[in-house]
């Protein structure tokens, strides 16, 4: 009605201005032109109204013809009844249309094709104006007719909808996306599934993808902490023993009656005092680990740890009798040995030890490495594997710790563990990042290696985990495998919240995974994608939507390098992205899925107009190169045009299933 009011106001203003002109030729010309001007101005309103109605009628008739084609009937009356019932239901959303039933037909031809014709009257708004002496320009209603044909062997369809829910989508942009996506659900997923199936999957993405309950299946189960049951450094049952003498010789001989040692044992010497002149004997012997050699019942010599060269005491000060003692160690370094059954660790692994009682000195900092400089020095410990149930702690010397009493866990910090240790991009400081965040969320990043750009099953190659940062957390919106439950799809869409940066390449990959019969084999049978079609009886479609540039590549499951817009570089890893440019990653994945005859639509929502330099380095280029062809690219710049783009895609997908 606002359009009508504006039209009338403009027309009135024009009439007043022309009527006030006292020049005779102007008045005469105005009088002659008035009917034509009125017809152009007010008739245009109804022409646009009729054009819009025709689009809606065509959608409604296509859906009704599909319903008739899916029905089990062959009798003409039944085909007409099913088609009419469906068409009337579809037209309920268009109150300005009046169906002309006697000119609307649904006919089954050769038991194969439903041919449908429909005609409606569209109520006009302004074109029925009466203008003397010309009369009315048009009638109160204008007729509109459309035609549709649908093969009974219409195709099954699987659609994967990939939606950008990054932080830049917050507010009205996300609301517009939800509305548009809901419209698409209604256009694609049909009520009747008895002849042909129409199913849709959802892939919300931001800094990665959240697979929900499938996360361990697709990335592997991360290794969590194991319990510590003991920790010590002396050999079992051993106590400190004193020795009575140290000779001045090469090697120096230590006298300790009935010492109980054997060649090859390791000892820690402490408490030695001295007198007289010579080199410092206490510095030579105290506070070090040695290997025992030349053992007799009451004497032995020492070898330096690592080099295993004899300890030369020639020229040292005099040993003070009975001042020193030795303790037998479990390992050559006299470091603490921890018992944790089936720990799964290897020599050189980094670990975090928490919760040990008594021997608290071996606990690591309760920190992720960001809050203090001191935490950097005690953030982790490197281990040496001793057995499947024991390992020693590098640098944790036994005599410097208290006795173990109870408790404690050990968590590996390698890639694939429940927590990961890395050096950051900003200043090479250490960081520890959990694979499951404080909100119990866990996301995934790209797949790497030989299967990076395939739809291989996860039994062949896992996707990579994502160790999300505190300033770019895992999104809460999870994937939805293929389903024909429109209410479920809409509920999922309406629950989306905007968060995080843009890992569009990961969204693209998951768009393919959701309709892939190989990767999708992880899903329950009702949600599992069908095999790729060899007879064109099944269409697989991926719709990729983004509102911005791809800025979140990964290395070892952590956002890589100095890219901006994906959190602070103090929380990025100091290594280059394993798969390289995220724009190029996305296009490579698109090309691989298109080679499998997957139809790809792209929607760039208010994205930049630049095309960058050489190669692929903008979202616009991804949208253009990923799509099946130029007709499958949509670049809306506001919420209204986004709604139109999704509606057009829905109609296009429906048209792929009908002959004309």
XYZ file of C-alpha atoms in Angstrom:
660
model
C 0.000 0.000 0.000
C 2.939 2.340 0.595
C 3.913 1.918 -3.045
C 0.363 2.853 -4.083
C 0.371 5.928 -1.830
C 3.726 7.094 -3.216
C 2.498 6.579 -6.779
C -0.668 8.560 -6.167
C 1.247 11.379 -4.437
C 3.745 11.637 -7.273
C 1.006 11.630 -9.855
C -0.973 14.324 -7.983
C 2.072 16.546 -7.722
C 2.677 16.197 -11.414
C -0.956 17.029 -12.246
C -0.901 20.151 -10.035
C 2.283 21.418 -11.611
C 1.075 20.834 -15.153
C -2.372 22.316 -14.495
C -0.871 25.505 -13.089
C 1.112 26.133 -16.257
C -0.785 28.905 -18.124
C 0.817 28.257 -21.454
C -1.820 26.844 -23.819
C 0.397 24.375 -25.630
C 1.536 22.834 -22.338
C -2.024 22.391 -21.110
C -3.089 20.858 -24.402
C -0.154 18.448 -24.491
C -0.708 17.534 -20.871
C -4.346 16.705 -21.591
C -3.397 14.475 -24.476
C -0.599 12.706 -22.559
C -2.422 12.224 -19.280
C -4.059 8.833 -20.046
C -0.780 7.397 -21.272
C 1.126 8.708 -18.270
C -1.460 7.306 -15.892
C -1.336 3.931 -17.623
C 2.465 3.806 -17.399
C 2.668 4.899 -13.773
C -0.152 2.946 -12.189
C -0.074 0.003 -14.543
C 3.553 -0.702 -13.677
C 2.589 -1.537 -10.138
C 0.297 -4.327 -11.277
C 2.742 -5.584 -13.900
C 5.293 -6.135 -11.153
C 2.612 -7.770 -8.998
C 1.663 -10.175 -11.793
C 5.323 -11.018 -12.497
C 5.913 -11.871 -8.844
C 2.734 -13.945 -8.742
C 3.847 -15.955 -11.758
C 7.081 -16.973 -10.023
C 5.158 -18.096 -6.953
C 2.601 -19.987 -9.054
C 5.370 -21.764 -10.956
C 7.002 -22.909 -7.705
C 3.632 -24.083 -6.382
C 2.779 -25.957 -9.593
C 6.210 -27.625 -9.782
C 5.802 -28.882 -6.215
C 2.252 -30.088 -6.928
C 3.347 -31.882 -10.108
C 6.150 -33.529 -8.128
C 3.599 -34.662 -5.537
C 1.412 -36.178 -8.262
C 4.452 -37.847 -9.860
C 5.487 -39.358 -6.526
C 2.035 -40.732 -5.814
C 1.376 -44.420 -6.529
C -1.657 -43.657 -8.736
C -2.118 -44.109 -12.480
C -5.838 -43.338 -12.751
C -6.529 -39.891 -14.254
C -8.938 -38.863 -11.499
C -6.458 -39.770 -8.777
C -3.617 -37.890 -10.491
C -5.859 -34.829 -10.843
C -6.993 -35.058 -7.216
C -3.486 -35.397 -5.767
C -2.148 -32.566 -7.912
C -5.042 -30.230 -7.120
C -4.867 -30.912 -3.382
C -1.140 -30.186 -3.355
C -1.513 -27.061 -5.492
C -4.276 -25.636 -3.302
C -2.169 -26.228 -0.219
C 0.832 -24.552 -1.844
C -1.237 -21.546 -2.945
C -2.439 -20.909 0.593
C 0.635 -18.696 0.977
C -0.567 -16.498 -1.914
C -3.897 -14.886 -0.893
C -3.965 -12.544 -3.911
C -4.296 -15.511 -6.313
C -7.609 -17.188 -7.158
C -7.192 -20.625 -8.703
C -9.284 -21.219 -11.831
C -9.936 -24.899 -11.221
C -11.612 -25.732 -14.537
C -8.479 -24.551 -16.350
C -6.029 -26.364 -14.068
C -5.108 -29.894 -15.133
C -2.781 -32.700 -14.033
C -2.437 -35.447 -16.666
C -0.292 -38.603 -16.578
C 1.172 -39.276 -20.039
C 2.355 -42.798 -20.896
C 2.544 -43.622 -17.182
C 5.816 -41.638 -17.115
C 5.294 -37.871 -17.181
C 2.886 -35.697 -15.217
C 1.939 -32.732 -17.386
C 0.482 -29.862 -15.363
C -1.135 -26.568 -16.376
C -2.515 -24.034 -13.920
C -4.279 -20.728 -14.261
C -5.063 -18.145 -11.591
C -6.543 -14.681 -11.400
C -4.353 -12.128 -9.640
C -6.112 -9.293 -7.853
C -4.942 -5.889 -9.114
C -4.206 -2.902 -6.916
C -4.401 0.145 -9.199
C -4.824 -0.950 -12.839
C -8.634 -0.934 -12.618
C -8.736 2.880 -12.349
C -11.543 4.441 -14.415
C -10.387 7.428 -16.428
C -12.963 9.298 -18.543
C -13.357 9.228 -21.412
C -11.156 6.142 -21.820
C -12.786 3.899 -19.247
C -10.864 1.279 -17.208
C -7.380 0.343 -18.325
C -7.558 -3.216 -17.012
C -9.890 -5.529 -15.169
C -10.016 -6.034 -11.408
C -8.140 -9.316 -11.877
C -5.446 -10.376 -14.300
C -4.992 -14.002 -15.468
C -1.671 -15.842 -15.051
C -0.871 -19.272 -16.511
C 2.098 -21.611 -16.036
C 3.113 -25.062 -17.242
C 5.199 -27.872 -15.706
C 6.236 -31.417 -16.578
C 7.673 -33.960 -14.158
C 9.001 -37.448 -14.832
C 7.686 -40.080 -12.448
C 11.277 -41.266 -12.226
C 12.317 -37.983 -10.630
C 15.714 -37.985 -9.029
C 16.613 -38.495 -5.406
C 18.503 -35.543 -4.040
C 21.076 -35.037 -1.280
C 21.928 -31.446 -0.418
C 24.721 -30.317 1.913
C 24.232 -26.760 3.143
C 27.502 -25.136 4.309
C 26.849 -22.009 6.374
C 29.239 -19.356 7.670
C 28.433 -18.636 11.344
C 31.576 -16.639 12.112
C 31.669 -13.618 14.388
C 31.131 -11.193 11.496
C 27.687 -12.770 10.938
C 26.382 -11.607 14.325
C 23.106 -9.735 14.532
C 20.915 -9.024 11.506
C 23.217 -10.854 9.112
C 22.765 -14.145 10.958
C 19.029 -13.551 11.290
C 18.804 -13.031 7.514
C 20.798 -16.201 6.940
C 18.503 -18.221 9.191
C 15.427 -16.963 7.350
C 16.949 -17.703 3.946
C 18.121 -21.173 4.994
C 14.674 -22.036 6.365
C 13.155 -21.073 3.016
C 15.632 -23.329 1.263
C 14.697 -26.230 3.536
C 11.039 -25.854 2.558
C 11.874 -25.708 -1.143
C 14.226 -28.691 -1.192
C 12.957 -31.193 1.387
C 9.601 -32.604 0.299
C 6.814 -33.979 2.488
C 6.459 -37.194 0.516
C 9.462 -39.504 0.492
C 7.836 -42.747 -0.674
C 9.000 -42.597 -4.302
C 12.000 -40.276 -4.211
C 14.060 -39.100 -1.279
C 15.008 -35.486 -0.710
C 17.417 -35.063 2.193
C 19.541 -32.220 3.482
C 22.636 -32.019 5.691
C 23.910 -28.963 7.574
C 27.516 -27.832 8.045
C 27.878 -24.689 10.177
C 31.502 -23.555 10.315
C 33.693 -20.814 11.755
C 37.252 -21.487 13.008
C 36.641 -25.123 12.117
C 33.774 -27.594 12.183
C 32.170 -29.173 15.241
C 31.290 -32.817 14.425
C 29.385 -33.226 17.691
C 29.142 -36.862 18.745
C 31.157 -38.000 15.716
C 34.287 -36.109 16.731
C 36.313 -39.076 18.001
C 35.285 -41.120 14.959
C 36.592 -38.557 12.502
C 39.778 -37.357 14.249
C 40.599 -40.385 16.425
C 40.220 -40.615 20.179
C 42.717 -38.276 21.832
C 44.995 -39.802 24.446
C 43.969 -38.590 27.859
C 45.836 -38.715 31.169
C 46.881 -41.915 32.898
C 47.083 -42.378 36.660
C 50.351 -42.297 38.587
C 50.665 -45.065 41.160
C 54.274 -44.590 42.302
C 57.286 -42.309 41.933
C 60.801 -42.833 43.295
C 64.413 -42.586 42.286
C 66.333 -44.993 44.554
C 66.308 -48.707 43.900
C 63.593 -50.497 45.880
C 64.557 -51.201 49.493
C 67.673 -49.090 49.301
C 68.808 -46.630 51.989
C 71.780 -44.292 52.106
C 75.079 -45.982 53.037
C 78.240 -44.303 54.222
C 81.749 -45.053 53.015
C 84.925 -44.900 55.025
C 87.619 -43.950 52.518
C 88.488 -42.444 49.146
C 91.954 -43.117 47.752
C 93.969 -40.634 45.736
C 94.396 -42.507 42.501
C 93.208 -42.872 38.934
C 90.639 -44.215 39.325
C 89.994 -43.316 42.942
C 88.854 -46.287 45.054
C 85.964 -45.940 47.491
C 85.915 -48.194 50.527
C 82.530 -49.236 51.926
C 82.357 -52.569 53.706
C 79.602 -54.848 52.391
C 78.314 -52.107 50.100
C 76.037 -54.469 48.107
C 76.726 -52.911 44.719
C 77.504 -54.591 41.399
C 79.348 -53.450 38.320
C 77.058 -51.258 36.229
C 74.948 -50.003 39.130
C 74.278 -46.271 39.413
C 74.832 -44.248 42.574
C 74.377 -40.723 43.875
C 77.201 -39.376 46.071
C 76.590 -36.706 48.706
C 77.907 -35.414 52.047
C 81.647 -35.709 51.315
C 83.839 -33.314 53.285
C 87.599 -32.707 52.971
C 90.733 -31.231 54.527
C 94.257 -30.377 53.581
C 95.536 -29.094 50.272
C 94.837 -30.139 46.731
C 92.035 -29.934 44.270
C 88.459 -29.838 45.547
C 87.252 -33.351 46.300
C 83.765 -32.270 47.368
C 83.099 -30.539 44.051
C 84.367 -33.608 42.235
C 82.123 -36.112 44.066
C 79.107 -34.475 45.653
C 75.748 -34.024 43.962
C 76.396 -36.224 40.965
C 75.318 -39.539 39.510
C 77.977 -42.161 38.722
C 78.255 -45.665 37.374
C 79.947 -48.278 39.565
C 82.961 -50.280 38.321
C 85.787 -52.521 39.630
C 83.562 -53.920 42.347
C 84.947 -56.021 45.216
C 83.142 -56.989 48.395
C 84.248 -53.797 50.139
C 85.397 -51.401 47.390
C 84.382 -49.918 44.042
C 85.352 -47.155 41.667
C 83.216 -44.547 39.914
C 82.683 -43.650 36.260
C 81.400 -40.280 35.104
C 77.806 -40.334 33.846
C 77.475 -40.296 30.075
C 81.189 -40.498 29.194
C 81.771 -43.447 31.552
C 85.354 -42.364 32.111
C 86.962 -43.230 35.478
C 86.812 -40.607 38.226
C 90.411 -39.503 38.887
C 91.026 -38.444 42.507
C 94.804 -37.893 42.112
C 95.880 -34.651 43.783
C 92.640 -33.978 45.616
C 92.260 -32.822 49.174
C 92.015 -35.421 51.904
C 88.706 -37.208 52.359
C 87.173 -36.866 55.838
C 86.479 -40.413 56.977
C 82.848 -41.549 57.046
C 81.665 -38.152 55.862
C 80.083 -39.232 52.607
C 77.239 -41.527 51.617
C 75.896 -43.109 48.473
C 72.457 -44.222 47.314
C 71.709 -46.670 44.547
C 69.632 -45.157 41.716
C 67.129 -46.783 39.366
C 68.491 -45.009 36.258
C 71.885 -43.674 35.220
C 70.907 -40.059 35.825
C 69.339 -40.712 39.236
C 66.217 -38.952 37.961
C 62.737 -39.714 39.285
C 61.074 -42.788 37.834
C 57.284 -42.634 37.625
C 55.006 -45.653 37.478
C 51.868 -45.273 35.342
C 50.575 -48.485 33.855
C 50.216 -48.511 30.042
C 51.259 -44.875 29.831
C 51.828 -45.075 26.062
C 54.690 -42.600 26.137
C 57.935 -42.658 24.184
C 61.373 -41.237 24.907
C 61.411 -37.529 24.146
C 57.689 -37.017 24.724
C 56.617 -33.959 26.661
C 54.124 -34.410 29.498
C 52.209 -32.468 32.104
C 52.123 -33.973 35.592
C 49.404 -32.835 37.942
C 48.105 -33.740 41.385
C 51.033 -35.687 42.875
C 51.077 -35.667 46.682
C 54.296 -35.756 48.720
C 56.663 -35.472 45.769
C 55.039 -32.198 44.755
C 58.216 -30.936 43.102
C 57.447 -33.020 39.993
C 54.068 -31.356 39.412
C 53.909 -28.988 36.434
C 52.327 -25.553 36.445
C 48.533 -25.364 36.358
C 48.741 -22.981 33.446
C 48.549 -22.818 29.668
C 51.735 -20.784 29.428
C 50.163 -17.347 28.928
C 49.726 -15.938 32.413
C 53.262 -15.733 33.731
C 56.891 -15.945 32.742
C 57.600 -18.342 35.621
C 55.060 -20.792 34.222
C 57.268 -21.166 31.159
C 59.978 -22.829 33.258
C 57.665 -25.466 34.701
C 55.041 -25.872 31.999
C 56.040 -29.391 30.973
C 58.532 -32.198 31.543
C 60.285 -34.345 28.935
C 60.461 -38.067 29.681
C 62.595 -41.102 28.924
C 60.678 -44.342 28.546
C 61.881 -47.135 30.826
C 59.116 -49.681 30.255
C 55.443 -49.814 29.237
C 54.573 -48.814 32.804
C 57.497 -46.606 33.858
C 59.341 -43.551 32.632
C 61.920 -41.192 34.080
C 61.571 -37.421 34.252
C 64.379 -35.612 32.484
C 65.967 -33.057 34.789
C 63.986 -34.104 37.889
C 66.885 -35.307 40.069
C 65.778 -37.647 42.823
C 67.701 -36.192 45.771
C 66.003 -32.830 45.117
C 62.450 -34.063 45.689
C 60.393 -35.336 48.615
C 59.023 -38.839 48.933
C 55.959 -39.723 46.884
C 52.823 -40.411 48.922
C 49.845 -40.716 46.536
C 47.901 -39.539 43.504
C 48.733 -37.723 40.327
C 48.171 -38.020 36.582
C 50.398 -37.721 33.550
C 49.074 -36.168 30.336
C 50.978 -36.447 27.081
C 51.380 -33.173 25.171
C 52.101 -34.463 21.692
C 49.905 -33.968 18.612
C 46.838 -36.173 18.998
C 46.879 -36.031 22.790
C 44.108 -34.423 24.828
C 46.423 -31.430 25.289
C 49.085 -30.093 22.931
C 52.338 -28.218 23.596
C 53.664 -25.779 20.986
C 55.674 -22.600 20.572
C 53.692 -19.530 19.568
C 54.054 -17.267 16.557
C 54.522 -14.063 18.524
C 57.640 -14.777 20.603
C 58.229 -18.552 20.571
C 56.823 -18.920 24.088
C 55.405 -22.283 25.018
C 51.657 -22.839 25.081
C 49.507 -25.782 26.137
C 46.093 -26.069 24.525
C 43.395 -28.643 25.395
C 41.531 -30.485 22.640
C 38.262 -30.124 24.582
C 37.581 -26.616 25.822
C 35.971 -25.372 29.018
C 32.532 -25.588 27.359
C 33.083 -29.288 26.575
C 33.359 -28.491 22.862
C 35.784 -30.051 20.438
C 36.292 -29.034 16.807
C 38.343 -30.352 13.897
C 40.583 -28.725 11.298
C 41.777 -29.804 7.828
C 42.720 -33.295 6.790
C 46.386 -33.470 5.773
C 48.526 -35.906 3.832
C 47.617 -37.982 0.794
C 43.867 -37.844 1.494
C 43.710 -34.080 2.117
C 41.476 -33.477 -0.893
C 39.495 -36.695 -1.096
C 36.345 -38.021 0.538
C 38.125 -41.121 1.852
C 36.641 -42.740 4.927
C 38.036 -41.897 8.334
C 39.197 -45.488 8.637
C 41.670 -44.601 5.874
C 42.681 -41.157 7.147
C 41.517 -39.069 10.071
C 40.836 -35.361 9.794
C 43.032 -33.218 12.004
C 42.004 -32.092 15.487
C 41.669 -28.437 16.403
C 43.329 -27.145 19.558
C 41.164 -24.021 19.765
C 42.413 -20.897 21.500
C 40.647 -18.973 24.228
C 40.164 -15.979 21.913
C 38.938 -18.067 18.952
C 36.991 -20.907 20.571
C 35.297 -23.951 19.109
C 31.826 -23.127 17.806
C 28.865 -24.711 19.569
C 26.837 -25.351 16.389
C 27.279 -28.959 15.247
C 26.866 -30.759 11.941
C 23.565 -32.405 11.014
C 23.826 -35.498 8.775
C 21.366 -36.014 5.920
C 17.739 -35.998 7.035
C 14.271 -35.366 5.605
C 13.036 -33.935 8.913
C 12.381 -30.295 8.083
C 11.543 -29.375 11.679
C 14.867 -30.794 12.854
C 16.765 -28.885 10.158
C 15.033 -25.612 10.994
C 15.565 -26.039 14.728
C 19.257 -26.571 14.110
C 19.510 -23.526 11.851
C 17.595 -21.316 14.258
C 19.944 -22.276 17.105
C 23.103 -21.084 15.350
C 25.210 -18.482 17.164
C 27.938 -16.360 15.577
C 31.476 -16.940 16.871
C 35.052 -17.238 15.671
C 37.089 -16.738 12.519
C 36.639 -18.077 8.975
C 38.070 -21.499 8.098
C 36.048 -21.695 4.887
C 38.256 -24.435 3.475
C 37.206 -26.736 6.325
C 33.533 -25.946 5.743
C 33.944 -26.787 2.052
C 35.525 -30.137 2.875
C 32.747 -31.058 5.256
C 30.164 -30.013 2.689
C 31.458 -32.854 0.544
C 31.912 -35.277 3.423
C 28.217 -35.058 4.370
C 27.038 -36.402 0.992
C 29.986 -38.726 0.365
C 29.144 -42.452 0.531
C 32.691 -43.212 1.712
C 33.238 -40.563 4.380
C 29.535 -40.599 5.234
C 29.641 -44.285 6.113
C 30.197 -43.150 9.713
C 26.565 -42.038 9.966
C 23.557 -44.210 10.932
C 21.781 -45.897 8.033
C 18.930 -43.357 7.963
C 21.456 -40.498 7.579
C 23.984 -42.266 5.403
C 24.595 -40.875 1.892
C 23.708 -43.126 -1.024
C 26.381 -44.272 -3.497
C 27.298 -41.924 -6.315
C 24.789 -42.318 -9.141
C 25.771 -44.025 -12.382
C 22.375 -43.504 -14.070
C 21.626 -39.893 -13.055
C 18.936 -41.058 -10.631
C 20.557 -39.240 -7.693
C 21.702 -35.637 -7.493
C 24.318 -34.631 -4.941
C 24.488 -30.898 -4.268
C 26.728 -28.745 -2.062
C 25.800 -25.127 -1.292
C 28.699 -23.059 0.091
C 27.981 -19.737 1.814
C 30.453 -17.253 3.284
C 30.504 -13.590 4.250
C 34.245 -13.016 4.356
C 37.823 -13.931 3.633
C 39.281 -17.275 4.696
C 41.766 -16.478 7.455
C 42.227 -19.668 9.474
C 44.718 -22.247 8.131
C 46.263 -24.819 10.462
C 49.496 -26.537 11.395
C 49.300 -29.466 13.814
C 45.765 -28.541 14.765
C 46.603 -24.941 15.769
C 45.925 -21.775 13.763
C 49.124 -21.187 11.816
C 51.358 -18.206 11.288
C 50.745 -14.479 11.358
C 47.296 -14.399 9.699
C 45.009 -11.659 11.009
C 41.404 -11.934 12.097
C 41.783 -15.346 13.705
C 42.877 -14.456 17.209
C 46.120 -13.193 18.680
C 49.399 -14.477 17.252
C 50.393 -15.195 20.855
C 48.018 -18.158 20.481
C 48.997 -19.144 16.922
C 51.600 -21.825 16.310
C 54.973 -20.831 14.918
C 54.850 -22.924 11.763
C 53.459 -22.524 8.262
C 50.034 -23.907 7.350
C 50.457 -27.560 6.428
C 48.077 -27.393 3.448
C 48.999 -23.834 2.498
C 46.660 -21.078 1.278
C 43.110 -21.685 2.612
C 41.533 -20.155 -0.527
C 43.442 -22.550 -2.779
C 42.583 -25.413 -0.421
C 38.883 -24.680 -0.864
C 39.081 -24.558 -4.661
C 41.090 -27.793 -4.807
C 38.437 -29.502 -2.675
C 35.663 -28.099 -4.881
C 37.340 -29.381 -8.025
C 37.685 -32.827 -6.475
C 34.004 -33.032 -5.566
C 32.915 -31.683 -8.952
C 34.917 -34.485 -10.542
C 32.495 -36.807 -8.713
C 29.577 -34.998 -10.452
C 28.646 -33.064 -7.324
C 26.744 -29.875 -8.216
C 28.158 -26.847 -6.369
C 26.338 -23.574 -5.680
C 28.158 -20.691 -3.990
C 26.777 -17.702 -2.085
C 29.123 -14.834 -1.267
C 27.198 -12.625 1.158
C 28.377 -9.023 0.904
C 31.952 -10.088 0.175
C 34.700 -7.910 -1.255
C 35.065 -7.226 -4.956
C 38.820 -7.798 -5.167
C 40.398 -10.747 -6.910
C 43.868 -10.451 -5.382
C 47.050 -11.288 -7.252
C 48.270 -14.519 -8.777
C 46.507 -17.687 -7.697
C 43.436 -17.813 -5.497
C 43.507 -15.434 -2.551
C 40.039 -13.930 -2.081
C 36.616 -15.224 -1.129
C 35.164 -13.907 -4.406
C 37.596 -16.047 -6.385
C 36.637 -19.072 -4.298
C 32.940 -18.433 -4.945
C 33.560 -18.088 -8.673
C 35.901 -21.050 -9.060
C 34.113 -23.452 -6.723
C 30.694 -23.184 -8.384
C 29.657 -25.625 -11.090
C 29.432 -22.680 -13.506
C 28.714 -18.946 -13.484
C 24.955 -19.547 -13.201
C 25.558 -21.257 -9.850
C 27.272 -18.196 -8.304
C 25.235 -15.803 -6.130
C 26.658 -12.598 -4.649
C 23.908 -10.962 -2.555
C 24.816 -7.775 -0.709
C 22.011 -7.536 1.864
C 19.514 -9.640 3.758
C 16.770 -9.262 1.150
C 18.973 -10.364 -1.724
C 20.345 -13.208 0.410
C 16.776 -14.463 0.846
C 16.250 -14.192 -2.912
C 19.504 -16.049 -3.628
C 18.583 -19.008 -1.428
C 15.076 -19.109 -2.903
C 16.550 -19.118 -6.400
C 18.893 -21.962 -5.484
C 15.957 -23.926 -4.067
C 13.994 -23.447 -7.272
C 17.048 -24.379 -9.345
C 17.512 -27.609 -7.404
C 13.841 -28.469 -7.879
C 14.122 -27.745 -11.596
C 17.024 -30.193 -11.825
C 14.506 -32.898 -10.942
C 11.897 -32.030 -13.595
C 12.036 -32.137 -17.383
C 10.569 -28.705 -18.153
